[in-house]
Amino acid sequence: MADKGAANHRRGVFRPSWWRAKAQHVKVTALRLRSAAEIRFPVVSHLTARMLAVNILDAATRLAAQCFLTAIPLLFVVASFAPEGVKNQLIESVRAVFGLTGAADDQLQKLYTSHTESLEQVTGFVGTLMVLLSATAVSRAMQRLCMRAWAIPKGGTKVAPWRWLVWIVVWLVVLVVQAPLRNGFGAGLWLGIPVTVVCQTALWWWSQHLLLGGRIGWLPLLPGAVLTGAAVTALSLGAHFYMPMALNRTLAEYGSLGPVFTMLSWLIVVCAVVAVAITVGAVLAQETGLAHRLGSPPSRWDL
């Protein structure tokens, strides 16, 4: 009897009707679990809807592309006109951010020290100003991300163009001082890590407020700033283990073109993490018990 039952079960497994019944059962179970989760934890459905509205992967890819095409060239132009001390500090900061060693570090040194005079002659003041204005594309992309994260409709806020320029300039200054910050001003990582977290949190707190044109108050922006600051710091620590190996390997295998793809891939990961952290922070500030304490504006999903 047992053998006969097993044989019938095996015959049933190979029937299309059996698989359709199983698929329907899984679908019904998933819908039931989702409905229960939405009733018990409404923030889950709000977060899912907000993530879909932000379109994390698309937003991260666009932001990473803007960083790679406009912001990174700006670093080279600024370094060509900066005093020697600032240029050396910038090299140390880039090295500290990515933990560069070996061939990748040699390439960085060559990029920033060779052809400086010719770059100054070709670029000039007007060219530098145009590169700086082009770099504001990163500011605009970040502004769109923040607006989607906070469910602010297009035209819901007007941001003066000077804010885009200020955001880029402040980020350049912050990048230059990354080396001493991450080293804890000589004290080591035990101080450098918490200092970096605090500075990143303050920077992303201010960035959201600036790019949203003050439409959202300071306190509601704090959860997203804390999440983003902690996430970016964790990624920067991970970069010390991954980026040197990846850059040196692609440089050896594909030449100078290899690190381009590695850097772009890493930028996409960083931008995706930033997009998720800001979005989660916005949802937490609007859809949980924090909303009343922080004085958050009502979400359009609740209107």
PDB file of C-alpha atoms in Angstrom:
ATOM      1  CA  MET A   1       0.000   0.000   0.000  1.00  0.00           C
ATOM      2  CA  ALA A   2       2.838   2.348   0.843  1.00  0.00           C
ATOM      3  CA  ASP A   3       4.490   1.691  -2.493  1.00  0.00           C
ATOM      4  CA  LYS A   4       1.212   2.293  -4.307  1.00  0.00           C
ATOM      5  CA  GLY A   5       0.697   5.605  -2.480  1.00  0.00           C
ATOM      6  CA  ALA A   6       4.215   6.742  -3.307  1.00  0.00           C
ATOM      7  CA  ALA A   7       3.713   5.873  -6.955  1.00  0.00           C
ATOM      8  CA  ASN A   8       0.456   7.856  -7.077  1.00  0.00           C
ATOM      9  CA  HIS A   9       2.236  10.832  -5.476  1.00  0.00           C
ATOM     10  CA  ARG A  10       4.995  10.685  -8.072  1.00  0.00           C
ATOM     11  CA  ARG A  11       2.473  10.547 -10.913  1.00  0.00           C
ATOM     12  CA  GLY A  12       0.673  13.564  -9.425  1.00  0.00           C
ATOM     13  CA  VAL A  13       3.880  15.596  -9.235  1.00  0.00           C
ATOM     14  CA  PHE A  14       4.332  15.383 -12.985  1.00  0.00           C
ATOM     15  CA  ARG A  15       0.804  16.593 -13.754  1.00  0.00           C
ATOM     16  CA  PRO A  16       0.390  20.282 -14.764  1.00  0.00           C
ATOM     17  CA  SER A  17      -2.717  20.541 -12.632  1.00  0.00           C
ATOM     18  CA  TRP A  18      -0.667  19.620  -9.553  1.00  0.00           C
ATOM     19  CA  TRP A  19       1.838  22.393 -10.215  1.00  0.00           C
ATOM     20  CA  ARG A  20      -0.937  24.918 -10.874  1.00  0.00           C
ATOM     21  CA  ALA A  21      -2.564  24.010  -7.589  1.00  0.00           C
ATOM     22  CA  LYS A  22       0.748  24.380  -5.768  1.00  0.00           C
ATOM     23  CA  ALA A  23       1.441  27.756  -7.402  1.00  0.00           C
ATOM     24  CA  GLN A  24      -2.037  28.967  -6.476  1.00  0.00           C
ATOM     25  CA  HIS A  25      -1.522  27.843  -2.897  1.00  0.00           C
ATOM     26  CA  VAL A  26       1.797  29.696  -2.663  1.00  0.00           C
ATOM     27  CA  LYS A  27       0.211  32.831  -4.152  1.00  0.00           C
ATOM     28  CA  VAL A  28      -2.713  32.754  -1.723  1.00  0.00           C
ATOM     29  CA  THR A  29      -0.361  32.223   1.210  1.00  0.00           C
ATOM     30  CA  ALA A  30       1.872  35.119   0.132  1.00  0.00           C
ATOM     31  CA  LEU A  31      -1.120  37.448  -0.258  1.00  0.00           C
ATOM     32  CA  ARG A  32      -2.411  36.433   3.153  1.00  0.00           C
ATOM     33  CA  LEU A  33       0.957  37.077   4.764  1.00  0.00           C
ATOM     34  CA  ARG A  34       1.241  40.448   3.023  1.00  0.00           C
ATOM     35  CA  SER A  35      -2.228  41.494   4.160  1.00  0.00           C
ATOM     36  CA  ALA A  36      -1.431  40.455   7.722  1.00  0.00           C
ATOM     37  CA  ALA A  37       1.849  42.377   7.629  1.00  0.00           C
ATOM     38  CA  GLU A  38       0.146  45.489   6.261  1.00  0.00           C
ATOM     39  CA  ILE A  39      -2.477  45.380   9.010  1.00  0.00           C
ATOM     40  CA  ARG A  40       0.010  44.718  11.791  1.00  0.00           C
ATOM     41  CA  PHE A  41       2.864  46.800  10.385  1.00  0.00           C
ATOM     42  CA  PRO A  42       1.407  49.487   8.054  1.00  0.00           C
ATOM     43  CA  VAL A  43       4.839  51.061   7.700  1.00  0.00           C
ATOM     44  CA  VAL A  44       5.872  48.035   5.595  1.00  0.00           C
ATOM     45  CA  SER A  45       3.373  48.834   2.853  1.00  0.00           C
ATOM     46  CA  HIS A  46       4.239  52.535   3.007  1.00  0.00           C
ATOM     47  CA  LEU A  47       7.934  51.757   2.723  1.00  0.00           C
ATOM     48  CA  THR A  48       7.333  49.430  -0.225  1.00  0.00           C
ATOM     49  CA  ALA A  49       5.282  52.080  -2.030  1.00  0.00           C
ATOM     50  CA  ARG A  50       7.907  54.744  -1.356  1.00  0.00           C
ATOM     51  CA  MET A  51      10.720  52.487  -2.591  1.00  0.00           C
ATOM     52  CA  LEU A  52       8.833  51.856  -5.819  1.00  0.00           C
ATOM     53  CA  ALA A  53       8.208  55.597  -6.230  1.00  0.00           C
ATOM     54  CA  VAL A  54      11.885  56.401  -5.736  1.00  0.00           C
ATOM     55  CA  ASN A  55      12.931  53.587  -8.123  1.00  0.00           C
ATOM     56  CA  ILE A  56      16.120  52.868  -6.201  1.00  0.00           C
ATOM     57  CA  LEU A  57      18.190  51.208  -8.914  1.00  0.00           C
ATOM     58  CA  ASP A  58      17.351  53.803 -11.569  1.00  0.00           C
ATOM     59  CA  ALA A  59      17.991  56.700  -9.186  1.00  0.00           C
ATOM     60  CA  ALA A  60      21.282  55.182  -8.009  1.00  0.00           C
ATOM     61  CA  THR A  61      22.478  54.540 -11.562  1.00  0.00           C
ATOM     62  CA  ARG A  62      21.668  58.075 -12.669  1.00  0.00           C
ATOM     63  CA  LEU A  63      23.335  59.599  -9.624  1.00  0.00           C
ATOM     64  CA  ALA A  64      26.437  57.431 -10.021  1.00  0.00           C
ATOM     65  CA  ALA A  65      26.695  58.324 -13.706  1.00  0.00           C
ATOM     66  CA  GLN A  66      26.469  62.034 -12.895  1.00  0.00           C
ATOM     67  CA  CYS A  67      29.171  61.666 -10.235  1.00  0.00           C
ATOM     68  CA  PHE A  68      31.439  59.829 -12.631  1.00  0.00           C
ATOM     69  CA  LEU A  69      30.919  62.131 -15.621  1.00  0.00           C
ATOM     70  CA  THR A  70      30.905  65.520 -13.906  1.00  0.00           C
ATOM     71  CA  ALA A  71      32.070  65.439 -10.295  1.00  0.00           C
ATOM     72  CA  ILE A  72      35.204  63.323 -10.774  1.00  0.00           C
ATOM     73  CA  PRO A  73      36.560  65.492 -13.638  1.00  0.00           C
ATOM     74  CA  LEU A  74      35.985  68.473 -11.363  1.00  0.00           C
ATOM     75  CA  LEU A  75      38.405  66.948  -8.855  1.00  0.00           C
ATOM     76  CA  PHE A  76      41.180  66.937 -11.446  1.00  0.00           C
ATOM     77  CA  VAL A  77      40.465  70.499 -12.557  1.00  0.00           C
ATOM     78  CA  VAL A  78      40.425  71.747  -8.966  1.00  0.00           C
ATOM     79  CA  ALA A  79      43.651  69.869  -8.205  1.00  0.00           C
ATOM     80  CA  SER A  80      45.363  71.496 -11.180  1.00  0.00           C
ATOM     81  CA  PHE A  81      44.754  74.992  -9.780  1.00  0.00           C
ATOM     82  CA  ALA A  82      44.951  74.217  -6.061  1.00  0.00           C
ATOM     83  CA  PRO A  83      48.099  74.983  -4.044  1.00  0.00           C
ATOM     84  CA  GLU A  84      50.558  72.146  -3.600  1.00  0.00           C
ATOM     85  CA  GLY A  85      49.497  71.538  -0.006  1.00  0.00           C
ATOM     86  CA  VAL A  86      45.812  71.231  -0.947  1.00  0.00           C
ATOM     87  CA  LYS A  87      46.657  68.929  -3.848  1.00  0.00           C
ATOM     88  CA  ASN A  88      48.686  66.617  -1.608  1.00  0.00           C
ATOM     89  CA  GLN A  89      45.881  66.638   0.959  1.00  0.00           C
ATOM     90  CA  LEU A  90      43.383  65.709  -1.763  1.00  0.00           C
ATOM     91  CA  ILE A  91      45.557  62.779  -2.857  1.00  0.00           C
ATOM     92  CA  GLU A  92      45.817  61.578   0.747  1.00  0.00           C
ATOM     93  CA  SER A  93      42.061  61.864   1.178  1.00  0.00           C
ATOM     94  CA  VAL A  94      41.266  59.874  -1.968  1.00  0.00           C
ATOM     95  CA  ARG A  95      43.795  57.290  -0.831  1.00  0.00           C
ATOM     96  CA  ALA A  96      42.167  57.185   2.614  1.00  0.00           C
ATOM     97  CA  VAL A  97      38.633  56.860   1.226  1.00  0.00           C
ATOM     98  CA  PHE A  98      39.458  53.859  -0.973  1.00  0.00           C
ATOM     99  CA  GLY A  99      42.449  52.440   0.870  1.00  0.00           C
ATOM    100  CA  LEU A 100      44.503  52.455  -2.328  1.00  0.00           C
ATOM    101  CA  THR A 101      47.733  50.491  -2.475  1.00  0.00           C
ATOM    102  CA  GLY A 102      50.123  49.182  -5.094  1.00  0.00           C
ATOM    103  CA  ALA A 103      49.522  49.901  -8.774  1.00  0.00           C
ATOM    104  CA  ALA A 104      46.238  51.734  -8.171  1.00  0.00           C
ATOM    105  CA  ASP A 105      47.968  54.119  -5.763  1.00  0.00           C
ATOM    106  CA  ASP A 106      50.733  54.727  -8.312  1.00  0.00           C
ATOM    107  CA  GLN A 107      48.130  55.552 -10.960  1.00  0.00           C
ATOM    108  CA  LEU A 108      46.456  58.023  -8.612  1.00  0.00           C
ATOM    109  CA  GLN A 109      49.762  59.743  -7.957  1.00  0.00           C
ATOM    110  CA  LYS A 110      50.484  60.001 -11.689  1.00  0.00           C
ATOM    111  CA  LEU A 111      47.036  61.385 -12.477  1.00  0.00           C
ATOM    112  CA  TYR A 112      47.364  64.208  -9.987  1.00  0.00           C
ATOM    113  CA  THR A 113      50.994  65.104 -10.550  1.00  0.00           C
ATOM    114  CA  SER A 114      51.497  64.802 -14.301  1.00  0.00           C
ATOM    115  CA  HIS A 115      50.482  67.342 -16.947  1.00  0.00           C
ATOM    116  CA  THR A 116      49.341  69.858 -14.349  1.00  0.00           C
ATOM    117  CA  GLU A 117      50.691  72.899 -16.199  1.00  0.00           C
ATOM    118  CA  SER A 118      49.206  71.813 -19.525  1.00  0.00           C
ATOM    119  CA  LEU A 119      45.831  71.217 -17.871  1.00  0.00           C
ATOM    120  CA  GLU A 120      45.902  74.717 -16.387  1.00  0.00           C
ATOM    121  CA  GLN A 121      46.655  76.228 -19.783  1.00  0.00           C
ATOM    122  CA  VAL A 122      43.951  74.275 -21.600  1.00  0.00           C
ATOM    123  CA  THR A 123      41.243  74.716 -18.975  1.00  0.00           C
ATOM    124  CA  GLY A 124      41.609  78.286 -17.840  1.00  0.00           C
ATOM    125  CA  PHE A 125      39.198  80.172 -15.602  1.00  0.00           C
ATOM    126  CA  VAL A 126      36.226  79.954 -17.963  1.00  0.00           C
ATOM    127  CA  GLY A 127      36.715  76.223 -18.482  1.00  0.00           C
ATOM    128  CA  THR A 128      36.963  75.631 -14.757  1.00  0.00           C
ATOM    129  CA  LEU A 129      33.759  77.570 -14.180  1.00  0.00           C
ATOM    130  CA  MET A 130      31.981  75.507 -16.855  1.00  0.00           C
ATOM    131  CA  VAL A 131      33.156  72.252 -15.272  1.00  0.00           C
ATOM    132  CA  LEU A 132      31.936  73.475 -11.891  1.00  0.00           C
ATOM    133  CA  LEU A 133      28.526  74.386 -13.312  1.00  0.00           C
ATOM    134  CA  SER A 134      28.307  71.029 -15.074  1.00  0.00           C
ATOM    135  CA  ALA A 135      29.034  69.309 -11.767  1.00  0.00           C
ATOM    136  CA  THR A 136      25.794  70.757 -10.395  1.00  0.00           C
ATOM    137  CA  ALA A 137      24.090  67.953 -12.348  1.00  0.00           C
ATOM    138  CA  VAL A 138      24.985  65.797  -9.345  1.00  0.00           C
ATOM    139  CA  SER A 139      23.220  68.300  -7.080  1.00  0.00           C
ATOM    140  CA  ARG A 140      20.112  68.204  -9.238  1.00  0.00           C
ATOM    141  CA  ALA A 141      20.100  64.408  -9.295  1.00  0.00           C
ATOM    142  CA  MET A 142      20.428  64.321  -5.508  1.00  0.00           C
ATOM    143  CA  GLN A 143      17.655  66.883  -5.190  1.00  0.00           C
ATOM    144  CA  ARG A 144      15.319  64.690  -7.272  1.00  0.00           C
ATOM    145  CA  LEU A 145      16.183  61.715  -5.084  1.00  0.00           C
ATOM    146  CA  CYS A 146      15.368  63.626  -1.892  1.00  0.00           C
ATOM    147  CA  MET A 147      12.089  64.896  -3.338  1.00  0.00           C
ATOM    148  CA  ARG A 148      11.007  61.376  -4.303  1.00  0.00           C
ATOM    149  CA  ALA A 149      12.049  60.014  -0.928  1.00  0.00           C
ATOM    150  CA  TRP A 150       9.842  62.594   0.794  1.00  0.00           C
ATOM    151  CA  ALA A 151       7.056  62.179  -1.773  1.00  0.00           C
ATOM    152  CA  ILE A 152       7.230  65.829  -2.777  1.00  0.00           C
ATOM    153  CA  PRO A 153       5.584  66.232  -6.197  1.00  0.00           C
ATOM    154  CA  LYS A 154       7.361  67.953  -9.062  1.00  0.00           C
ATOM    155  CA  GLY A 155       6.957  71.671  -8.705  1.00  0.00           C
ATOM    156  CA  GLY A 156       6.249  71.196  -5.024  1.00  0.00           C
ATOM    157  CA  THR A 157       9.365  73.134  -4.093  1.00  0.00           C
ATOM    158  CA  LYS A 158      11.551  75.676  -5.857  1.00  0.00           C
ATOM    159  CA  VAL A 159      15.245  75.425  -5.176  1.00  0.00           C
ATOM    160  CA  ALA A 160      17.490  78.346  -6.059  1.00  0.00           C
ATOM    161  CA  PRO A 161      20.356  77.334  -8.379  1.00  0.00           C
ATOM    162  CA  TRP A 162      22.928  78.705  -5.939  1.00  0.00           C
ATOM    163  CA  ARG A 163      22.080  75.819  -3.602  1.00  0.00           C
ATOM    164  CA  TRP A 164      23.356  73.320  -6.175  1.00  0.00           C
ATOM    165  CA  LEU A 165      26.651  75.172  -6.438  1.00  0.00           C
ATOM    166  CA  VAL A 166      27.052  75.483  -2.669  1.00  0.00           C
ATOM    167  CA  TRP A 167      26.378  71.766  -2.226  1.00  0.00           C
ATOM    168  CA  ILE A 168      29.155  70.846  -4.679  1.00  0.00           C
ATOM    169  CA  VAL A 169      31.670  73.259  -3.116  1.00  0.00           C
ATOM    170  CA  VAL A 170      30.991  71.987   0.420  1.00  0.00           C
ATOM    171  CA  TRP A 171      31.395  68.384  -0.705  1.00  0.00           C
ATOM    172  CA  LEU A 172      34.743  69.241  -2.310  1.00  0.00           C
ATOM    173  CA  VAL A 173      35.939  70.777   0.950  1.00  0.00           C
ATOM    174  CA  VAL A 174      34.744  67.750   2.909  1.00  0.00           C
ATOM    175  CA  LEU A 175      36.552  65.390   0.531  1.00  0.00           C
ATOM    176  CA  VAL A 176      39.827  67.284   0.971  1.00  0.00           C
ATOM    177  CA  VAL A 177      39.736  66.803   4.764  1.00  0.00           C
ATOM    178  CA  GLN A 178      38.737  63.122   4.690  1.00  0.00           C
ATOM    179  CA  ALA A 179      42.230  61.824   5.456  1.00  0.00           C
ATOM    180  CA  PRO A 180      42.634  63.522   8.867  1.00  0.00           C
ATOM    181  CA  LEU A 181      38.994  62.821   9.749  1.00  0.00           C
ATOM    182  CA  ARG A 182      39.270  59.093   9.080  1.00  0.00           C
ATOM    183  CA  ASN A 183      42.530  58.934  10.983  1.00  0.00           C
ATOM    184  CA  GLY A 184      40.963  60.605  13.999  1.00  0.00           C
ATOM    185  CA  PHE A 185      43.360  63.560  13.607  1.00  0.00           C
ATOM    186  CA  GLY A 186      46.244  61.215  14.308  1.00  0.00           C
ATOM    187  CA  ALA A 187      44.593  59.266  17.133  1.00  0.00           C
ATOM    188  CA  GLY A 188      43.643  56.279  14.976  1.00  0.00           C
ATOM    189  CA  LEU A 189      40.476  54.469  13.900  1.00  0.00           C
ATOM    190  CA  TRP A 190      39.046  54.269  17.422  1.00  0.00           C
ATOM    191  CA  LEU A 191      38.387  58.005  17.140  1.00  0.00           C
ATOM    192  CA  GLY A 192      38.290  58.283  13.368  1.00  0.00           C
ATOM    193  CA  ILE A 193      35.248  56.021  12.891  1.00  0.00           C
ATOM    194  CA  PRO A 194      32.886  57.835  15.287  1.00  0.00           C
ATOM    195  CA  VAL A 195      34.128  61.220  14.040  1.00  0.00           C
ATOM    196  CA  THR A 196      33.424  60.125  10.465  1.00  0.00           C
ATOM    197  CA  VAL A 197      29.934  58.917  11.383  1.00  0.00           C
ATOM    198  CA  VAL A 198      29.126  62.225  13.081  1.00  0.00           C
ATOM    199  CA  CYS A 199      30.493  64.279  10.183  1.00  0.00           C
ATOM    200  CA  GLN A 200      28.683  62.182   7.563  1.00  0.00           C
ATOM    201  CA  THR A 201      25.439  62.435   9.529  1.00  0.00           C
ATOM    202  CA  ALA A 202      25.764  66.222   9.794  1.00  0.00           C
ATOM    203  CA  LEU A 203      26.621  66.476   6.104  1.00  0.00           C
ATOM    204  CA  TRP A 204      23.636  64.435   4.934  1.00  0.00           C
ATOM    205  CA  TRP A 205      21.348  66.236   7.385  1.00  0.00           C
ATOM    206  CA  TRP A 206      22.395  69.586   5.953  1.00  0.00           C
ATOM    207  CA  SER A 207      22.326  68.259   2.359  1.00  0.00           C
ATOM    208  CA  GLN A 208      18.681  67.202   2.564  1.00  0.00           C
ATOM    209  CA  HIS A 209      17.647  70.511   4.103  1.00  0.00           C
ATOM    210  CA  LEU A 210      19.567  72.531   1.517  1.00  0.00           C
ATOM    211  CA  LEU A 211      18.415  70.616  -1.564  1.00  0.00           C
ATOM    212  CA  LEU A 212      14.786  70.496  -0.431  1.00  0.00           C
ATOM    213  CA  GLY A 213      14.829  74.252  -0.058  1.00  0.00           C
ATOM    214  CA  GLY A 214      13.824  74.106   3.607  1.00  0.00           C
ATOM    215  CA  ARG A 215      10.500  72.487   2.689  1.00  0.00           C
ATOM    216  CA  ILE A 216      11.086  69.834   5.384  1.00  0.00           C
ATOM    217  CA  GLY A 217      12.108  70.882   8.895  1.00  0.00           C
ATOM    218  CA  TRP A 218      15.397  69.915  10.459  1.00  0.00           C
ATOM    219  CA  LEU A 219      14.132  67.294  12.929  1.00  0.00           C
ATOM    220  CA  PRO A 220      12.237  65.121  10.402  1.00  0.00           C
ATOM    221  CA  LEU A 221      15.414  64.911   8.303  1.00  0.00           C
ATOM    222  CA  LEU A 222      17.452  63.499  11.184  1.00  0.00           C
ATOM    223  CA  PRO A 223      16.529  59.758  10.865  1.00  0.00           C
ATOM    224  CA  GLY A 224      17.551  59.689   7.207  1.00  0.00           C
ATOM    225  CA  ALA A 225      20.763  61.559   7.985  1.00  0.00           C
ATOM    226  CA  VAL A 226      21.720  59.115  10.748  1.00  0.00           C
ATOM    227  CA  LEU A 227      20.990  56.078   8.564  1.00  0.00           C
ATOM    228  CA  THR A 228      22.874  57.531   5.597  1.00  0.00           C
ATOM    229  CA  GLY A 229      25.862  58.630   7.674  1.00  0.00           C
ATOM    230  CA  ALA A 230      26.205  55.206   9.295  1.00  0.00           C
ATOM    231  CA  ALA A 231      25.720  53.353   5.993  1.00  0.00           C
ATOM    232  CA  VAL A 232      28.225  55.470   4.066  1.00  0.00           C
ATOM    233  CA  THR A 233      30.800  55.082   6.840  1.00  0.00           C
ATOM    234  CA  ALA A 234      30.318  51.299   6.833  1.00  0.00           C
ATOM    235  CA  LEU A 235      30.769  51.226   3.060  1.00  0.00           C
ATOM    236  CA  SER A 236      33.929  53.304   3.309  1.00  0.00           C
ATOM    237  CA  LEU A 237      35.348  50.784   5.775  1.00  0.00           C
ATOM    238  CA  GLY A 238      34.421  47.970   3.403  1.00  0.00           C
ATOM    239  CA  ALA A 239      36.131  49.825   0.559  1.00  0.00           C
ATOM    240  CA  HIS A 240      39.471  49.388   2.326  1.00  0.00           C
ATOM    241  CA  PHE A 241      39.148  45.621   1.908  1.00  0.00           C
ATOM    242  CA  TYR A 242      37.531  45.437  -1.532  1.00  0.00           C
ATOM    243  CA  MET A 243      38.632  48.410  -3.639  1.00  0.00           C
ATOM    244  CA  PRO A 244      42.444  48.022  -3.534  1.00  0.00           C
ATOM    245  CA  MET A 245      42.205  44.376  -4.581  1.00  0.00           C
ATOM    246  CA  ALA A 246      39.571  45.044  -7.257  1.00  0.00           C
ATOM    247  CA  LEU A 247      41.327  48.079  -8.715  1.00  0.00           C
ATOM    248  CA  ASN A 248      44.739  46.409  -8.830  1.00  0.00           C
ATOM    249  CA  ARG A 249      43.266  43.273 -10.432  1.00  0.00           C
ATOM    250  CA  THR A 250      41.343  45.130 -13.150  1.00  0.00           C
ATOM    251  CA  LEU A 251      44.326  47.407 -13.763  1.00  0.00           C
ATOM    252  CA  ALA A 252      46.557  44.373 -14.334  1.00  0.00           C
ATOM    253  CA  GLU A 253      44.018  42.566 -16.542  1.00  0.00           C
ATOM    254  CA  TYR A 254      42.486  45.388 -18.593  1.00  0.00           C
ATOM    255  CA  GLY A 255      44.891  48.291 -18.258  1.00  0.00           C
ATOM    256  CA  SER A 256      43.771  51.810 -17.397  1.00  0.00           C
ATOM    257  CA  LEU A 257      40.223  51.073 -18.612  1.00  0.00           C
ATOM    258  CA  GLY A 258      39.643  48.389 -15.955  1.00  0.00           C
ATOM    259  CA  PRO A 259      39.464  50.672 -12.902  1.00  0.00           C
ATOM    260  CA  VAL A 260      36.863  52.796 -14.713  1.00  0.00           C
ATOM    261  CA  PHE A 261      34.300  49.987 -14.545  1.00  0.00           C
ATOM    262  CA  THR A 262      35.297  49.106 -10.986  1.00  0.00           C
ATOM    263  CA  MET A 263      34.880  52.700  -9.828  1.00  0.00           C
ATOM    264  CA  LEU A 264      31.539  53.094 -11.607  1.00  0.00           C
ATOM    265  CA  SER A 265      30.236  49.860 -10.091  1.00  0.00           C
ATOM    266  CA  TRP A 266      31.269  51.003  -6.624  1.00  0.00           C
ATOM    267  CA  LEU A 267      29.612  54.382  -7.140  1.00  0.00           C
ATOM    268  CA  ILE A 268      26.351  52.643  -8.081  1.00  0.00           C
ATOM    269  CA  VAL A 269      26.494  50.602  -4.868  1.00  0.00           C
ATOM    270  CA  VAL A 270      27.164  53.702  -2.763  1.00  0.00           C
ATOM    271  CA  CYS A 271      24.393  55.699  -4.449  1.00  0.00           C
ATOM    272  CA  ALA A 272      21.939  52.813  -4.029  1.00  0.00           C
ATOM    273  CA  VAL A 273      22.719  52.641  -0.322  1.00  0.00           C
ATOM    274  CA  VAL A 274      22.265  56.413  -0.016  1.00  0.00           C
ATOM    275  CA  ALA A 275      18.930  56.237  -1.851  1.00  0.00           C
ATOM    276  CA  VAL A 276      17.669  53.423   0.395  1.00  0.00           C
ATOM    277  CA  ALA A 277      18.844  55.115   3.598  1.00  0.00           C
ATOM    278  CA  ILE A 278      17.262  58.488   2.782  1.00  0.00           C
ATOM    279  CA  THR A 279      14.006  56.826   1.721  1.00  0.00           C
ATOM    280  CA  VAL A 280      13.822  54.631   4.825  1.00  0.00           C
ATOM    281  CA  GLY A 281      14.578  57.663   6.987  1.00  0.00           C
ATOM    282  CA  ALA A 282      11.768  59.645   5.348  1.00  0.00           C
ATOM    283  CA  VAL A 283       9.276  56.813   5.880  1.00  0.00           C
ATOM    284  CA  LEU A 284      10.306  56.350   9.504  1.00  0.00           C
ATOM    285  CA  ALA A 285       9.943  60.075  10.122  1.00  0.00           C
ATOM    286  CA  GLN A 286       6.459  60.205   8.573  1.00  0.00           C
ATOM    287  CA  GLU A 287       4.850  56.804   9.095  1.00  0.00           C
ATOM    288  CA  THR A 288       5.829  55.802  12.638  1.00  0.00           C
ATOM    289  CA  GLY A 289       5.473  57.167  16.152  1.00  0.00           C
ATOM    290  CA  LEU A 290       8.371  59.493  15.394  1.00  0.00           C
ATOM    291  CA  ALA A 291       6.165  61.661  13.177  1.00  0.00           C
ATOM    292  CA  HIS A 292       4.485  63.494  16.071  1.00  0.00           C
ATOM    293  CA  ARG A 293       7.705  63.927  18.038  1.00  0.00           C
ATOM    294  CA  LEU A 294       9.657  65.220  15.062  1.00  0.00           C
ATOM    295  CA  GLY A 295       6.862  67.390  13.708  1.00  0.00           C
ATOM    296  CA  SER A 296       6.992  65.684  10.335  1.00  0.00           C
ATOM    297  CA  PRO A 297       4.658  66.826   7.560  1.00  0.00           C
ATOM    298  CA  PRO A 298       1.916  64.329   6.649  1.00  0.00           C
ATOM    299  CA  SER A 299       2.765  61.863   3.928  1.00  0.00           C
ATOM    300  CA  ARG A 300       0.860  62.221   0.681  1.00  0.00           C
ATOM    301  CA  TRP A 301       0.031  58.516   1.004  1.00  0.00           C
ATOM    302  CA  ASP A 302      -2.112  59.442   4.000  1.00  0.00           C
ATOM    303  CA  LEU A 303      -3.825  62.437   2.415  1.00  0.00           C
TER     304      LEU A 303
END
